[in-house]
Short mmCIF file of C-alpha atoms and ligand atoms in Angstrom, two decimals:
data_model
loop_
_atom_site.label_atom_id
_atom_site.label_comp_id
_atom_site.label_asym_id
_atom_site.label_seq_id
_atom_site.Cartn_x
_atom_site.Cartn_y
_atom_site.Cartn_z
CA UNK A 1 -55.60 -179.10 -15.78
CA UNK A 2 -57.78 -176.73 -13.95
CA UNK A 3 -56.29 -173.65 -15.53
CA UNK A 4 -56.30 -174.81 -19.12
CA UNK A 5 -59.93 -175.94 -18.95
CA UNK A 6 -60.96 -172.46 -18.26
CA UNK A 7 -59.83 -171.28 -21.65
CA UNK A 8 -62.28 -172.02 -24.50
CA UNK A 9 -60.47 -173.54 -27.49
CA UNK A 10 -59.79 -171.16 -30.39
CA UNK A 11 -61.52 -173.54 -32.85
CA UNK A 12 -64.63 -173.54 -30.68
CA UNK A 13 -65.11 -169.89 -30.21
CA UNK A 14 -62.32 -167.48 -30.96
CA UNK A 15 -63.94 -164.49 -29.39
CA UNK A 16 -64.59 -166.45 -26.00
CA UNK A 17 -61.01 -167.68 -26.27
CA UNK A 18 -59.70 -164.17 -26.52
CA UNK A 19 -61.60 -163.10 -23.38
CA UNK A 20 -60.60 -166.17 -21.45
CA UNK A 21 -56.97 -165.65 -22.32
CA UNK A 22 -57.17 -162.02 -20.93
CA UNK A 23 -58.83 -163.23 -17.75
CA UNK A 24 -56.59 -166.26 -17.18
CA UNK A 25 -53.37 -164.21 -17.79
CA UNK A 26 -54.63 -161.44 -15.47
CA UNK A 27 -54.05 -158.85 -18.09
CA UNK A 28 -57.29 -156.89 -17.54
CA UNK A 29 -60.74 -157.02 -16.08
CA UNK A 30 -64.09 -155.61 -16.69
CA UNK A 31 -64.76 -152.41 -14.76
CA UNK A 32 -67.98 -151.02 -13.15
CA UNK A 33 -67.87 -148.34 -15.86
CA UNK A 34 -69.44 -149.81 -19.06
CA UNK A 35 -67.06 -149.79 -21.93
CA UNK A 36 -63.99 -149.19 -19.77
CA UNK A 37 -61.47 -151.85 -18.63
CA UNK A 38 -59.14 -152.18 -15.75
CA UNK A 39 -55.62 -153.04 -16.81
CA UNK A 40 -54.13 -155.34 -14.17
CA UNK A 41 -50.49 -155.34 -13.20
CA UNK A 42 -49.46 -158.15 -15.63
CA UNK A 43 -51.15 -156.35 -18.51
CA UNK A 44 -49.76 -152.89 -17.32
CA UNK A 45 -46.29 -154.24 -17.20
CA UNK A 46 -46.57 -155.47 -20.72
CA UNK A 47 -47.76 -152.00 -21.68
CA UNK A 48 -44.94 -150.36 -19.78
CA UNK A 49 -42.43 -152.60 -21.65
CA UNK A 50 -44.08 -151.64 -25.08
CA UNK A 51 -43.96 -147.98 -23.90
CA UNK A 52 -40.25 -148.13 -22.99
CA UNK A 53 -39.21 -149.77 -26.36
CA UNK A 54 -41.24 -147.32 -28.45
CA UNK A 55 -40.28 -144.24 -26.37
CA UNK A 56 -36.59 -145.04 -27.07
CA UNK A 57 -37.30 -145.32 -30.68
CA UNK A 58 -39.21 -141.98 -30.70
CA UNK A 59 -36.24 -140.29 -28.89
CA UNK A 60 -33.77 -141.78 -31.26
CA UNK A 61 -35.76 -140.22 -34.14
CA UNK A 62 -35.56 -136.73 -32.48
CA UNK A 63 -38.83 -136.60 -30.69
CA UNK A 64 -39.52 -135.16 -27.23
CA UNK A 65 -42.34 -135.88 -24.84
CA UNK A 66 -44.69 -133.22 -23.52
CA UNK A 67 -48.17 -133.24 -21.92
CA UNK A 68 -51.40 -131.36 -22.99
CA UNK A 69 -54.62 -131.05 -21.30
CA UNK A 70 -57.25 -133.81 -21.05
CA UNK A 71 -60.02 -131.22 -21.94
CA UNK A 72 -60.42 -129.42 -25.19
CA UNK A 73 -62.69 -126.35 -25.68
CA UNK A 74 -65.74 -127.43 -27.89
CA UNK A 75 -64.93 -124.58 -30.28
CA UNK A 76 -61.43 -125.96 -30.96
CA UNK A 77 -62.84 -129.15 -32.24
CA UNK A 78 -65.16 -127.29 -34.56
CA UNK A 79 -62.27 -125.48 -36.30
CA UNK A 80 -61.36 -128.23 -38.72
CA UNK A 81 -64.65 -129.25 -40.48
CA UNK A 82 -63.65 -132.76 -41.49
CA UNK A 83 -62.10 -133.42 -38.03
CA UNK A 84 -65.26 -132.57 -36.09
CA UNK A 85 -67.45 -134.54 -38.32
CA UNK A 86 -65.25 -137.57 -37.85
CA UNK A 87 -65.26 -137.41 -34.02
CA UNK A 88 -68.64 -135.79 -33.21
CA UNK A 89 -70.48 -139.09 -32.64
CA UNK A 90 -68.03 -140.32 -29.99
CA UNK A 91 -66.94 -137.52 -27.79
CA UNK A 92 -67.61 -137.12 -24.08
CA UNK A 93 -68.64 -133.64 -23.14
CA UNK A 94 -68.10 -131.81 -19.74
CA UNK A 95 -70.85 -129.28 -19.09
CA UNK A 96 -70.89 -128.75 -15.33
CA UNK A 97 -68.32 -128.30 -12.71
CA UNK A 98 -69.84 -129.30 -9.40
CA UNK A 99 -72.46 -131.32 -7.57
CA UNK A 100 -74.82 -130.32 -4.85
CA UNK A 101 -76.65 -132.17 -2.09
CA UNK A 102 -80.38 -132.50 -2.41
CA UNK A 103 -81.07 -133.78 1.15
CA UNK A 104 -82.71 -136.90 -0.31
CA UNK A 105 -81.51 -140.35 0.86
CA UNK A 106 -79.35 -142.70 -1.23
CA UNK A 107 -78.28 -142.12 -4.78
CA UNK A 108 -80.60 -139.20 -5.11
CA UNK A 109 -78.66 -137.34 -2.38
CA UNK A 110 -76.45 -135.73 -4.86
CA UNK A 111 -77.05 -133.99 -8.25
CA UNK A 112 -75.40 -131.85 -10.86
CA UNK A 113 -75.54 -128.25 -9.73
CA UNK A 114 -77.39 -126.37 -12.61
CA UNK A 115 -75.70 -123.20 -11.45
CA UNK A 116 -72.34 -124.57 -12.36
CA UNK A 117 -72.85 -124.85 -16.09
CA UNK A 118 -69.70 -124.11 -18.05
CA UNK A 119 -70.05 -121.18 -20.47
CA UNK A 120 -68.22 -123.28 -23.11
CA UNK A 121 -68.35 -127.00 -22.69
CA UNK A 122 -65.23 -128.94 -22.82
CA UNK A 123 -64.74 -132.22 -24.73
CA UNK A 124 -62.67 -134.97 -23.26
CA UNK A 125 -59.91 -135.48 -25.87
CA UNK A 126 -60.62 -138.05 -28.42
CA UNK A 127 -57.32 -137.09 -29.97
CA UNK A 128 -55.28 -133.92 -29.49
CA UNK A 129 -54.54 -132.26 -32.76
CA UNK A 130 -56.75 -129.18 -32.02
CA UNK A 131 -55.26 -128.38 -28.68
CA UNK A 132 -51.61 -129.14 -29.67
CA UNK A 133 -51.78 -127.10 -32.79
CA UNK A 134 -53.34 -124.22 -30.96
CA UNK A 135 -50.10 -124.23 -28.86
CA UNK A 136 -47.86 -124.74 -31.89
CA UNK A 137 -49.30 -121.42 -33.16
CA UNK A 138 -47.81 -119.77 -30.10
CA UNK A 139 -44.46 -121.58 -30.29
CA UNK A 140 -43.59 -121.36 -33.95
CA UNK A 141 -42.65 -118.09 -35.49
CA UNK A 142 -39.79 -118.87 -37.80
CA UNK A 143 -38.44 -121.68 -40.08
CA UNK A 144 -35.77 -121.86 -37.23
CA UNK A 145 -38.38 -123.30 -34.91
CA UNK A 146 -38.90 -126.19 -37.36
CA UNK A 147 -39.20 -129.01 -37.36
CA UNK A 148 -40.97 -129.35 -34.02
CA UNK A 149 -41.20 -133.02 -33.07
CA UNK A 150 -43.44 -133.78 -30.08
CA UNK A 151 -45.07 -136.88 -28.62
CA UNK A 152 -47.35 -137.42 -25.57
CA UNK A 153 -48.32 -140.55 -23.75
CA UNK A 154 -51.83 -140.27 -22.36
CA UNK A 155 -55.35 -141.55 -22.36
CA UNK A 156 -58.13 -140.57 -24.77
CA UNK A 157 -61.79 -141.15 -24.74
CA UNK A 158 -64.05 -142.25 -27.66
CA UNK A 159 -67.53 -143.14 -26.64
CA UNK A 160 -68.10 -146.82 -27.84
CA UNK A 161 -71.27 -148.69 -27.99
CA UNK A 162 -69.64 -152.06 -28.61
CA UNK A 163 -66.50 -152.67 -26.59
CA UNK A 164 -63.87 -155.46 -26.55
CA UNK A 165 -60.99 -155.41 -24.04
CA UNK A 166 -57.88 -153.80 -25.49
CA UNK A 167 -59.36 -153.73 -28.90
CA UNK A 168 -62.13 -151.18 -28.49
CA UNK A 169 -62.78 -149.47 -25.24
CA UNK A 170 -64.23 -146.04 -24.42
CA UNK A 171 -61.06 -144.97 -22.67
CA UNK A 172 -57.81 -146.15 -23.94
CA UNK A 173 -54.09 -145.48 -23.51
CA UNK A 174 -51.91 -144.41 -26.38
CA UNK A 175 -49.11 -142.17 -27.62
CA UNK A 176 -49.82 -139.45 -30.17
CA UNK A 177 -46.94 -137.90 -32.07
CA UNK A 178 -47.49 -134.40 -33.46
CA UNK A 179 -45.00 -132.67 -35.62
CA UNK A 180 -44.61 -129.41 -37.69
CA UNK A 181 -42.52 -129.03 -40.74
CA UNK A 182 -41.57 -126.33 -43.18
CA UNK A 183 -42.43 -128.34 -46.33
CA UNK A 184 -44.73 -130.93 -47.53
CA UNK A 185 -41.91 -133.26 -48.41
CA UNK A 186 -40.52 -133.21 -44.87
CA UNK A 187 -43.91 -133.89 -43.39
CA UNK A 188 -44.36 -136.75 -45.84
CA UNK A 189 -40.98 -138.09 -44.84
CA UNK A 190 -41.81 -137.95 -41.15
CA UNK A 191 -45.17 -139.66 -41.62
CA UNK A 192 -43.42 -142.54 -43.43
CA UNK A 193 -40.48 -142.66 -41.05
CA UNK A 194 -42.82 -143.11 -38.06
CA UNK A 195 -44.78 -145.83 -39.82
CA UNK A 196 -41.41 -147.46 -40.20
CA UNK A 197 -40.87 -147.13 -36.43
CA UNK A 198 -44.18 -148.84 -35.77
CA UNK A 199 -43.37 -151.58 -38.15
CA UNK A 200 -39.90 -152.23 -36.68
CA UNK A 201 -41.35 -152.34 -33.14
CA UNK A 202 -44.22 -154.65 -34.11
CA UNK A 203 -42.04 -156.97 -36.02
CA UNK A 204 -38.86 -156.99 -33.84
CA UNK A 205 -40.52 -156.64 -30.56
CA UNK A 206 -44.10 -158.01 -30.88
CA UNK A 207 -43.06 -160.62 -33.29
CA UNK A 208 -46.11 -159.53 -35.23
CA UNK A 209 -45.60 -159.16 -38.99
CA UNK A 210 -47.38 -156.22 -40.62
CA UNK A 211 -48.24 -155.00 -43.96
CA UNK A 212 -47.60 -151.28 -44.52
CA UNK A 213 -49.40 -149.00 -47.00
CA UNK A 214 -51.88 -146.14 -47.44
CA UNK A 215 -55.49 -145.96 -46.52
CA UNK A 216 -58.16 -145.15 -49.03
CA UNK A 217 -60.21 -141.99 -48.49
CA UNK A 218 -62.96 -143.85 -46.70
CA UNK A 219 -60.58 -145.07 -43.97
CA UNK A 220 -58.49 -141.96 -43.92
CA UNK A 221 -58.09 -140.05 -40.49
CA UNK A 222 -60.57 -137.15 -40.14
CA UNK A 223 -58.71 -133.99 -41.33
CA UNK A 224 -55.62 -135.79 -42.95
CA UNK A 225 -54.25 -135.44 -46.34
CA UNK A 226 -53.02 -139.01 -46.28
CA UNK A 227 -53.08 -141.89 -43.71
CA UNK A 228 -50.74 -144.76 -43.62
CA UNK A 229 -51.27 -147.80 -41.54
CA UNK A 230 -49.71 -150.97 -40.33
CA UNK A 231 -51.97 -154.04 -40.62
CA UNK A 232 -51.57 -157.48 -38.97
CA UNK A 233 -53.60 -160.61 -39.60
CA UNK A 234 -54.92 -162.25 -36.46
CA UNK A 235 -55.38 -166.02 -36.01
CA UNK A 236 -59.05 -165.74 -36.84
CA UNK A 237 -58.00 -164.21 -40.17
CA UNK A 238 -59.44 -160.90 -39.26
CA UNK A 239 -57.12 -157.82 -39.76
CA UNK A 240 -56.03 -155.59 -37.04
CA UNK A 241 -55.01 -152.01 -37.75
CA UNK A 242 -52.15 -151.76 -35.40
CA UNK A 243 -51.07 -148.18 -35.83
CA UNK A 244 -51.53 -145.18 -38.10
CA UNK A 245 -49.52 -142.24 -39.30
CA UNK A 246 -50.87 -139.25 -40.91
CA UNK A 247 -49.75 -136.52 -43.26
CA UNK A 248 -52.19 -133.73 -42.18
CA UNK A 249 -50.99 -131.34 -44.78
CA UNK A 250 -51.83 -127.76 -43.90
CA UNK A 251 -55.37 -128.46 -42.84
CA UNK A 252 -54.91 -127.95 -39.05
CA UNK A 253 -52.20 -125.28 -39.65
CA UNK A 254 -54.81 -123.17 -41.49
CA UNK A 255 -57.51 -123.78 -38.90
CA UNK A 256 -55.13 -122.85 -35.99
CA UNK A 257 -53.14 -120.23 -37.78
CA UNK A 258 -49.87 -122.06 -37.29
CA UNK A 259 -47.62 -119.75 -39.55
CA UNK A 260 -43.96 -119.28 -39.86
CA UNK A 261 -41.44 -116.97 -41.47
CA UNK A 262 -39.95 -118.85 -44.39
CA UNK A 263 -36.01 -118.76 -44.90
CA UNK A 264 -36.90 -116.62 -47.98
CA UNK A 265 -38.72 -114.15 -45.84
CA UNK A 266 -42.23 -115.11 -46.81
CA UNK A 267 -45.08 -116.33 -44.61
CA UNK A 268 -46.42 -119.96 -44.78
CA UNK A 269 -48.48 -122.46 -42.89
CA UNK A 270 -46.67 -125.39 -41.41
CA UNK A 271 -47.17 -128.95 -42.56
CA UNK A 272 -48.28 -131.30 -39.77
CA UNK A 273 -48.10 -135.03 -39.04
CA UNK A 274 -49.61 -137.03 -36.31
CA UNK A 275 -49.22 -140.71 -35.50
CA UNK A 276 -50.33 -143.13 -32.89
CA UNK A 277 -50.41 -146.56 -31.43
CA UNK A 278 -52.52 -147.80 -28.48
CA UNK A 279 -53.10 -150.52 -25.99
CA UNK A 280 -54.93 -152.24 -28.77
CA UNK A 281 -51.46 -153.70 -29.63
CA UNK A 282 -51.88 -155.93 -26.63
CA UNK A 283 -54.93 -157.43 -28.26
CA UNK A 284 -52.79 -157.87 -31.41
CA UNK A 285 -50.09 -159.55 -29.48
CA UNK A 286 -52.59 -161.90 -27.82
CA UNK A 287 -54.26 -162.73 -31.08
CA UNK A 288 -51.11 -163.24 -33.00
CA UNK A 289 -49.41 -165.71 -30.73
CA UNK A 290 -51.77 -167.23 -28.15
CA UNK A 291 -52.90 -170.81 -28.01
CA UNK A 292 -55.39 -172.95 -26.23
CA UNK A 293 -53.35 -172.87 -23.01
CA UNK A 294 -53.43 -168.98 -22.96
CA UNK A 295 -51.07 -166.17 -23.70
CA UNK A 296 -47.75 -166.48 -25.38
CA UNK A 297 -45.57 -163.52 -24.95
CA UNK A 298 -42.63 -162.76 -27.20
CA UNK A 299 -39.67 -162.81 -24.81
CA UNK A 300 -38.61 -159.17 -25.60
CA UNK A 301 -41.97 -157.96 -24.19
CA UNK A 302 -42.76 -160.62 -21.63
CA UNK A 303 -43.38 -159.22 -18.21
CA UNK A 304 -41.91 -162.46 -16.85
CA UNK A 305 -39.37 -164.03 -19.27
CA UNK A 306 -38.41 -166.94 -17.07
CA UNK A 307 -40.42 -168.77 -14.38
CA UNK A 308 -38.25 -171.00 -12.14
CA UNK A 309 -40.36 -173.87 -10.63
CA UNK A 310 -38.57 -175.88 -8.04
CA UNK A 311 -39.80 -179.47 -7.31
CA UNK A 312 -39.41 -181.13 -3.99
CA UNK A 313 -41.10 -183.75 -1.78
CA UNK A 314 -39.21 -183.56 1.59
CA UNK A 315 -38.04 -180.51 3.47
CA UNK A 316 -34.52 -181.67 2.81
CA UNK A 317 -35.11 -181.57 -0.87
CA UNK A 318 -36.90 -178.30 -0.65
CA UNK A 319 -33.78 -176.72 1.12
CA UNK A 320 -31.60 -178.05 -1.60
CA UNK A 321 -33.56 -177.10 -4.72
CA UNK A 322 -34.49 -173.75 -3.14
CA UNK A 323 -30.85 -172.84 -2.59
CA UNK A 324 -30.00 -173.66 -6.23
CA UNK A 325 -33.07 -171.97 -7.55
CA UNK A 326 -32.20 -168.77 -5.59
CA UNK A 327 -28.75 -168.76 -7.12
CA UNK A 328 -30.21 -169.42 -10.60
CA UNK A 329 -32.63 -166.48 -10.24
CA UNK A 330 -29.82 -164.20 -8.97
CA UNK A 331 -27.56 -165.13 -12.03
CA UNK A 332 -30.50 -164.51 -14.39
CA UNK A 333 -31.52 -161.21 -12.58
CA UNK A 334 -27.92 -160.03 -12.93
CA UNK A 335 -28.00 -160.53 -16.64
CA UNK A 336 -31.01 -158.20 -16.81
CA UNK A 337 -33.72 -160.93 -17.41
CA UNK A 338 -37.14 -160.67 -15.82
CA UNK A 339 -37.35 -163.78 -13.72
CA UNK A 340 -39.91 -165.13 -11.10
CA UNK A 341 -39.01 -167.85 -8.65
CA UNK A 342 -42.17 -169.79 -7.76
CA UNK A 343 -41.53 -171.24 -4.26
CA UNK A 344 -45.19 -171.28 -3.22
CA UNK A 345 -45.81 -174.49 -1.26
CA UNK A 346 -49.56 -174.33 -1.52
CA UNK A 347 -49.56 -174.95 -5.16
CA UNK A 348 -48.57 -178.07 -6.99
CA UNK A 349 -45.89 -178.00 -9.68
CA UNK A 350 -48.34 -179.00 -12.45
CA UNK A 351 -50.62 -176.18 -11.49
CA UNK A 352 -47.94 -173.74 -11.48
CA UNK A 353 -46.89 -174.89 -15.02
CA UNK A 354 -50.47 -174.04 -16.27
CA UNK A 355 -50.49 -170.82 -14.41
CA UNK A 356 -47.19 -169.56 -16.02
CA UNK A 357 -48.25 -170.87 -19.38
CA UNK A 358 -51.62 -169.08 -19.19
CA UNK A 359 -49.54 -165.90 -18.44
CA UNK A 360 -47.51 -166.33 -21.52
CA UNK A 361 -44.11 -166.82 -19.85
CA UNK A 362 -41.76 -167.90 -22.72
CA UNK A 363 -39.49 -170.15 -20.72
CA UNK A 364 -40.00 -172.29 -17.62
CA UNK A 365 -37.08 -173.83 -15.69
CA UNK A 366 -37.95 -176.81 -13.71
CA UNK A 367 -35.50 -178.01 -11.08
CA UNK A 368 -35.84 -180.99 -8.84
CA UNK A 369 -33.21 -182.88 -6.79
CA UNK A 370 -32.27 -185.07 -9.69
CA UNK A 371 -31.64 -182.04 -11.74
CA UNK A 372 -29.59 -180.48 -9.04
CA UNK A 373 -27.43 -183.70 -8.97
CA UNK A 374 -26.98 -183.67 -12.72
CA UNK A 375 -26.06 -179.97 -12.74
CA UNK A 376 -28.91 -178.94 -14.97
CA UNK A 377 -32.44 -177.63 -15.13
CA UNK A 378 -35.26 -178.74 -17.48
CA UNK A 379 -36.25 -175.85 -19.78
CA UNK A 380 -39.74 -175.98 -21.13
CA UNK A 381 -40.32 -173.59 -23.96
CA UNK A 382 -43.89 -171.95 -24.15
CA UNK A 383 -43.74 -172.55 -27.78
CA UNK A 384 -43.17 -176.31 -27.27
CA UNK A 385 -40.22 -178.51 -26.44
CA UNK A 386 -38.36 -179.43 -23.27
CA UNK A 387 -34.63 -179.91 -22.82
CA UNK A 388 -31.95 -179.78 -20.11
CA UNK A 389 -29.85 -176.75 -19.82
CA UNK A 390 -26.55 -176.84 -17.92
CA UNK A 391 -26.51 -174.75 -14.76
CA UNK A 392 -22.83 -173.75 -15.15
CA UNK A 393 -23.63 -171.90 -18.39
CA UNK A 394 -27.23 -171.08 -17.75
CA UNK A 395 -27.20 -167.31 -18.46
CA UNK A 396 -25.87 -167.57 -22.04
CA UNK A 397 -28.15 -170.64 -22.64
CA UNK A 398 -31.34 -168.87 -21.50
CA UNK A 399 -30.56 -165.83 -23.47
CA UNK A 400 -30.05 -167.97 -26.51
CA UNK A 401 -33.37 -169.88 -26.08
CA UNK A 402 -35.25 -166.73 -25.52
CA UNK A 403 -33.78 -165.35 -28.85
CA UNK A 404 -34.87 -168.47 -30.48
CA UNK A 405 -38.38 -168.26 -29.23
CA UNK A 406 -38.67 -164.61 -30.27
CA UNK A 407 -37.60 -165.65 -33.82
CA UNK A 408 -39.84 -168.72 -33.90
CA UNK A 409 -42.89 -166.55 -33.01
CA UNK A 410 -42.25 -164.18 -35.76
CA UNK A 411 -41.54 -166.71 -38.31
CA UNK A 412 -44.79 -168.73 -37.45
CA UNK A 413 -46.88 -165.70 -37.52
CA UNK A 414 -45.53 -164.67 -40.90
CA UNK A 415 -45.97 -168.21 -42.42
CA UNK A 416 -49.61 -168.15 -40.96
CA UNK A 417 -50.27 -164.66 -42.64
CA UNK A 418 -48.92 -165.80 -45.93
CA UNK A 419 -50.81 -169.09 -45.75
CA UNK A 420 -53.95 -167.01 -45.35
CA UNK A 421 -53.39 -164.55 -48.01
CA UNK A 422 -54.50 -164.80 -51.69
CA UNK A 423 -53.34 -162.82 -54.58
CA UNK A 424 -54.85 -161.81 -57.90
CA UNK A 425 -58.39 -162.71 -56.83
CA UNK A 426 -61.38 -162.63 -59.19
CA UNK A 427 -64.65 -161.54 -57.82
CA UNK A 428 -65.95 -165.09 -57.56
CA UNK A 429 -62.73 -166.13 -55.68
CA UNK A 430 -63.00 -163.07 -53.52
CA UNK A 431 -66.66 -163.90 -52.51
CA UNK A 432 -65.79 -167.45 -51.73
CA UNK A 433 -62.73 -166.37 -49.69
CA UNK A 434 -64.59 -163.90 -47.70
CA UNK A 435 -67.48 -166.29 -47.07
CA UNK A 436 -65.00 -168.90 -46.03
CA UNK A 437 -62.21 -168.71 -43.63
CA UNK A 438 -61.07 -165.17 -44.76
CA UNK A 439 -57.64 -163.54 -44.73
CA UNK A 440 -55.80 -160.95 -46.78
CA UNK A 441 -57.05 -160.71 -50.30
CA UNK A 442 -54.95 -158.90 -52.92
CA UNK A 443 -56.73 -157.63 -56.01
CA UNK A 444 -57.08 -154.77 -58.34
CA UNK A 445 -59.06 -151.67 -57.27
CA UNK A 446 -60.68 -149.08 -59.52
CA UNK A 447 -60.31 -146.29 -56.94
CA UNK A 448 -64.12 -145.65 -56.74
CA UNK A 449 -65.40 -145.21 -53.18
CA UNK A 450 -68.88 -146.46 -54.29
CA UNK A 451 -67.21 -149.77 -55.48
CA UNK A 452 -65.42 -150.04 -52.13
CA UNK A 453 -68.66 -149.44 -50.22
CA UNK A 454 -70.57 -152.06 -52.12
CA UNK A 455 -67.78 -154.61 -51.42
CA UNK A 456 -68.00 -153.76 -47.71
CA UNK A 457 -71.80 -154.10 -47.69
CA UNK A 458 -71.75 -157.44 -49.44
CA UNK A 459 -68.81 -159.09 -47.73
CA UNK A 460 -67.89 -157.12 -44.60
CA UNK A 461 -64.44 -156.69 -46.12
CA UNK A 462 -62.62 -153.35 -46.20
CA UNK A 463 -59.49 -152.21 -47.95
CA UNK A 464 -56.90 -152.48 -45.21
CA UNK A 465 -54.19 -150.81 -47.16
CA UNK A 466 -53.00 -149.99 -50.79
CA UNK A 467 -49.87 -151.86 -49.95
CA UNK A 468 -46.28 -150.42 -50.19
CA UNK A 469 -44.15 -151.66 -53.11
CA UNK A 470 -42.58 -154.46 -51.07
CA UNK A 471 -45.89 -156.16 -50.44
CA UNK A 472 -47.35 -155.77 -53.88
CA UNK A 473 -47.75 -158.80 -56.27
CA UNK A 474 -45.29 -159.31 -58.83
CA UNK A 475 -47.79 -158.65 -61.54
CA UNK A 476 -49.82 -155.39 -61.03
CA UNK A 477 -53.51 -156.13 -61.47
CA UNK A 478 -55.03 -154.57 -64.58
CA UNK A 479 -58.74 -154.50 -63.62
CA UNK A 480 -60.77 -153.83 -60.44
CA UNK A 481 -61.49 -157.40 -59.07
CA UNK A 482 -65.07 -156.26 -58.27
CA UNK A 483 -66.34 -154.08 -61.12
CA UNK A 484 -63.82 -154.81 -63.85
CA UNK A 485 -62.87 -151.28 -64.61
CA UNK A 486 -59.27 -150.40 -64.85
CA UNK A 487 -57.25 -150.75 -61.76
CA UNK A 488 -55.60 -147.78 -60.23
CA UNK A 489 -53.84 -149.64 -57.43
CA UNK A 490 -53.55 -153.06 -55.98
CA UNK A 491 -55.53 -153.34 -52.71
CA UNK A 492 -55.53 -155.69 -49.69
CA UNK A 493 -58.99 -156.50 -48.38
CA UNK A 494 -59.93 -158.25 -45.23
CA UNK A 495 -62.64 -158.32 -42.56
CA UNK A 496 -61.31 -156.35 -39.71
CA UNK A 497 -61.52 -155.62 -35.97
ZN1 ZN B 1 -64.18 -151.29 -58.71
#
């Protein structure tokens, strides 16, 4: 029981629960640097698996990876007015290049050398539009160079005052796609396509259902024409923006002189898109599926998909179950599954169960002398339920169970989201909903930013997206649920991370 007791129940304090799950699953830890976290091997493996799946999808849609510098000249950031305004309050700035010894003892023994001041300070990238489009200007001359479809996997820094592991940290890992196109229509198609890639990944791999749609101006990326987002609903009924895709128009192309010779012989600025997802998705995965025993990892992304726990009393039994367990692991390994065989003799089976449960392992195979005799292993699903699986057909059986767990997690998350969504809200219903348990509220919106701001101030809720057609209510709302003026679009409100 020791392990489970270290996790605060969700109903008691969701935020505490979230931190406990991360600690117990050994996903990440607090670092000596305020606002920054250390991603531990179990968490980093999860990120690697996410990266691999996404990277394959990016390549399948024609993108190639590249790498751009961590530092951006300050003047670059200033070139696109809206962009600099959007990021000015959270950038780290490098002003000097060396230290010098002072001769004093202790921490005072070293100081910034004032003689090493940079002529032009460098910002640590909060995002890389500016430096990437400065390079695009060199590489793109003609319509034949288009489209240019790049992606980079890297870290970025956005100085945060309030931090939460995976959800909001000063430094985080992400990918940022950057593309250039000859026409607005192509850029729009690309922005939408990559939003679709994110949705596919999050639903099929993370088992996390998302809404897709457009952001209002107040939530639009600084410098973009249009921002699209994928939004998921967490178990505490707060929304999580899980990825964004921007049609940047020609804003950056104009600021960085990214021009090309058109097929007709004219000269035009390119149309850009950028799109990104971050380690924040790990937070989304935790809050979509975890329970009071810890993390629940969807099988497709689980760093460990199967944990084998042999059970023995005597040395003779140990030799017998170990031999069968090794064979079992070898068979599952060969099938490409990620398997751990837990032969530690310093930890009791019950404690091992809790440990693997806390780490989110979808399937545990228990195998004792009686199981060996019966030719089976007891399969305990992280989502609940225990049943024997025959050893002689174990690979097919395990693969089948993992598929079922993946499907069950997605289904449960989608049902939870729908159960916590309300449609066609009036102002009174909306106020009550947001004061109560919260969730996704669908209602008419007048399109006025002032109305949107007032709603945020009074309820803490923001428009997550103006949803895409498939998510809209059958009956389009006629009036703004807040001010009663004619509705220009249906909106989905929620309190959000
Ligand atoms: Zn209104």
